[in-house]
Coordinates of C-alpha atoms in Angstrom, one line a residue:
X1 CA 3.1 0.8 5.4
X2 CA 1.2 1.8 2.3
X3 CA 4.3 3.6 1.0
X4 CA 6.5 0.5 1.5
X5 CA 4.0 -1.6 -0.4
X6 CA 3.3 1.0 -3.1
X7 CA 6.9 1.2 -4.5
X8 CA 7.2 -2.5 -5.5
X9 CA 3.6 -2.4 -6.9
X10 CA 4.4 0.7 -9.0
X11 CA 7.6 -0.8 -10.3
X12 CA 6.0 -4.2 -11.1
X13 CA 3.0 -2.8 -12.9
X14 CA 4.4 0.4 -14.3
X15 CA 2.1 2.6 -12.2
X16 CA 2.4 6.2 -11.2
X17 CA 1.5 6.7 -7.6
X18 CA 0.1 10.0 -6.5
X19 CA 0.2 10.7 -2.7
X20 CA -2.4 12.8 -1.1
X21 CA -2.3 14.1 2.4
X22 CA -5.1 12.3 4.2
X23 CA -5.6 12.0 8.0
X24 CA -5.6 8.5 9.5
X25 CA -8.4 9.2 11.9
X26 CA -9.6 12.8 11.6
X27 CA -12.2 12.2 14.3
X28 CA -9.5 11.6 16.9
X29 CA -8.9 14.6 19.2
X30 CA -5.5 16.2 19.3
X31 CA -4.6 14.5 22.6
X32 CA -5.4 11.1 21.1
X33 CA -7.6 8.2 22.3
X34 CA -7.1 4.8 23.8
X35 CA -7.1 2.1 21.1
X36 CA -10.3 0.0 21.0
X37 CA -9.9 -1.8 17.7
X38 CA -8.1 -4.8 16.4
X39 CA -5.0 -4.4 14.2
X40 CA -4.7 -8.1 13.4
X41 CA -5.0 -7.7 9.7
X42 CA -2.6 -4.8 9.6
X43 CA -0.1 -6.8 11.8
X44 CA -0.3 -9.7 9.4
X45 CA 0.3 -7.5 6.3
X46 CA 3.2 -5.7 8.0
X47 CA 4.8 -9.1 9.0
X48 CA 4.3 -10.4 5.4
X49 CA 6.1 -7.3 4.1
X50 CA 8.8 -7.3 6.7
X51 CA 7.7 -4.0 8.0
X52 CA 8.0 -3.1 11.7
X53 CA 4.6 -2.4 13.2
X54 CA 3.7 -2.0 16.8
X55 CA 0.0 -2.1 17.7
X56 CA -0.6 1.3 19.3
X57 CA -2.0 1.8 22.7
X58 CA -3.3 5.2 21.6
X59 CA -4.5 6.5 18.3
X60 CA -3.0 10.0 17.6
X61 CA -4.4 12.8 15.6
X62 CA -2.3 13.1 12.4
X63 CA -3.3 16.6 11.1
X64 CA -0.2 18.3 12.4
X65 CA 2.0 15.5 11.1
X66 CA 0.5 15.9 7.6
X67 CA 1.1 19.7 7.8
X68 CA 4.7 19.1 8.8
X69 CA 5.1 16.7 5.8
X70 CA 3.6 19.2 3.4
X71 CA 6.0 21.9 4.7
X72 CA 8.9 19.5 4.3
X73 CA 7.8 18.5 0.8
X74 CA 7.8 22.2 -0.1
X75 CA 11.0 23.2 1.6
X76 CA 13.1 20.1 0.7
X77 CA 11.4 17.8 -1.9
X78 CA 14.4 15.5 -1.8
X79 CA 13.8 14.8 1.9
X80 CA 10.0 14.2 1.6
X81 CA 10.2 10.4 1.4
X82 CA 12.7 10.2 4.2
X83 CA 10.5 12.4 6.4
X84 CA 7.4 10.3 5.6
X85 CA 9.3 7.2 6.7
X86 CA 10.2 8.9 9.9
X87 CA 6.6 9.8 10.5
X88 CA 5.5 6.2 10.0
X89 CA 8.1 5.1 12.5
X90 CA 7.1 7.8 15.0
X91 CA 3.4 6.8 14.8
X92 CA 3.4 3.0 14.2
X93 CA 6.7 1.9 15.8
X94 CA 7.7 4.3 18.5
X95 CA 4.2 5.6 19.5
X96 CA 5.4 9.2 19.6
X97 CA 2.9 12.0 19.7
X98 CA 2.8 13.2 16.1
X99 CA 0.6 16.2 17.2
X100 CA 3.6 17.6 19.2
X101 CA 5.5 20.3 17.2
X102 CA 8.7 19.4 18.9
X103 CA 8.5 15.8 17.9
X104 CA 7.8 16.9 14.3
X105 CA 10.7 19.3 14.3
X106 CA 13.1 16.7 15.7
X107 CA 12.1 14.3 12.9
X108 CA 13.2 17.0 10.5
X109 CA 16.6 17.6 12.1
X110 CA 18.5 17.1 8.9
X111 CA 15.9 18.5 6.5
X112 CA 16.5 21.8 4.8
X113 CA 13.7 23.6 6.6
X114 CA 14.0 26.2 9.3
X115 CA 12.9 24.5 12.6
X116 CA 11.2 27.7 13.7
X117 CA 9.2 27.9 10.5
X118 CA 8.2 24.2 10.9
X119 CA 7.3 24.8 14.5
X120 CA 5.2 27.9 13.6
X121 CA 3.4 26.1 10.7
X122 CA 2.4 23.2 12.9
X123 CA 1.5 25.3 16.0
X124 CA -0.7 27.6 14.0
X125 CA -2.2 25.0 11.7
X126 CA -1.0 27.1 8.7
X127 CA -1.3 24.2 6.3
X128 CA -4.6 22.8 7.6
X129 CA -6.4 24.3 4.6
X130 CA -4.1 22.5 2.3
X131 CA -4.7 19.2 4.2
X132 CA -8.4 19.7 4.0
X133 CA -8.2 20.5 0.3
X134 CA -6.2 17.3 -0.2
X135 CA -8.8 15.3 1.7
X136 CA -11.7 16.9 -0.3
X137 CA -10.0 16.0 -3.5
X138 CA -9.7 12.4 -2.4
X139 CA -13.3 12.4 -1.3
X140 CA -14.3 13.6 -4.8
X141 CA -12.7 10.4 -6.1
X142 CA -14.6 8.3 -3.6
X143 CA -11.8 7.9 -1.1
X144 CA -12.9 8.0 2.5
X145 CA -10.1 6.2 4.4
X146 CA -6.4 5.6 4.3
X147 CA -4.9 3.8 2.6
X148 CA -6.9 3.9 -0.6
X149 CA -5.7 3.4 -4.1
X150 CA -7.0 5.3 -7.2
X151 CA -6.0 3.1 -10.2
X152 CA -5.8 4.7 -13.6
X153 CA -8.1 7.5 -12.4
X154 CA -11.0 4.9 -12.7
X155 CA -11.2 2.7 -9.7
X156 CA -10.8 3.2 -6.0
X157 CA -9.6 0.3 -3.9
X158 CA -10.0 0.9 -0.2
X159 CA -7.7 -0.5 2.5
X160 CA -4.4 -2.3 2.8
X161 CA -5.0 -5.1 0.3
X162 CA -2.5 -7.9 -0.3
X163 CA -0.3 -8.0 -3.5
X164 CA -2.2 -10.8 -5.2
X165 CA -5.5 -8.9 -4.9
X166 CA -3.9 -5.7 -6.2
X167 CA -2.2 -7.4 -9.1
X168 CA -5.5 -9.1 -10.1
X169 CA -7.4 -5.8 -10.0
X170 CA -4.6 -4.0 -12.0
X171 CA -4.6 -6.8 -14.6
X172 CA -8.4 -6.7 -14.9
X173 CA -8.5 -2.9 -15.1
X174 CA -5.9 -2.9 -17.9
X175 CA -7.8 -5.5 -19.9
X176 CA -10.8 -3.1 -20.0
X177 CA -10.7 -0.1 -22.2
X178 CA -10.9 3.3 -20.4
X179 CA -14.3 4.9 -20.7
X180 CA -14.7 7.4 -23.5
X181 CA -14.3 11.0 -22.4
X182 CA -17.3 13.2 -22.5

């Protein structure tokens, strides 16, 4: 959902968006867990944006999905956004097991990546170090959850905030001069 909300924000405010691989719930075991939290706020944001969102019955571990996305981004950069959209739909609309290599390979059926390579990368956690490095980089910026927004390299906004809030923060940030280097 953050991707769908980010594109109009970036266009409206002339922002560059940098995406970092970051697990949704890194504490969730690979087999997933039963949902014991409310998604009311997320449901309301999705509805306001016209984005399909199904409250999950199980939370899934997303580490393998992120590794698959990193592999797709490398093998077929033109397909990266399309693959991310499919991962969103698999996780938040269809409740597919995004830790299952076969699900991830099927989502890449028209992507220029060898299915056997993608299957191997996911099964062996070959890009787990890259995912961990991405999360460590985000943590250095003060990001500890997804979605989070780093604006102008100066301010971290956590969570799925509404457009009015984000526009106000962006306006205020741009009114203030950037701190001097050094």
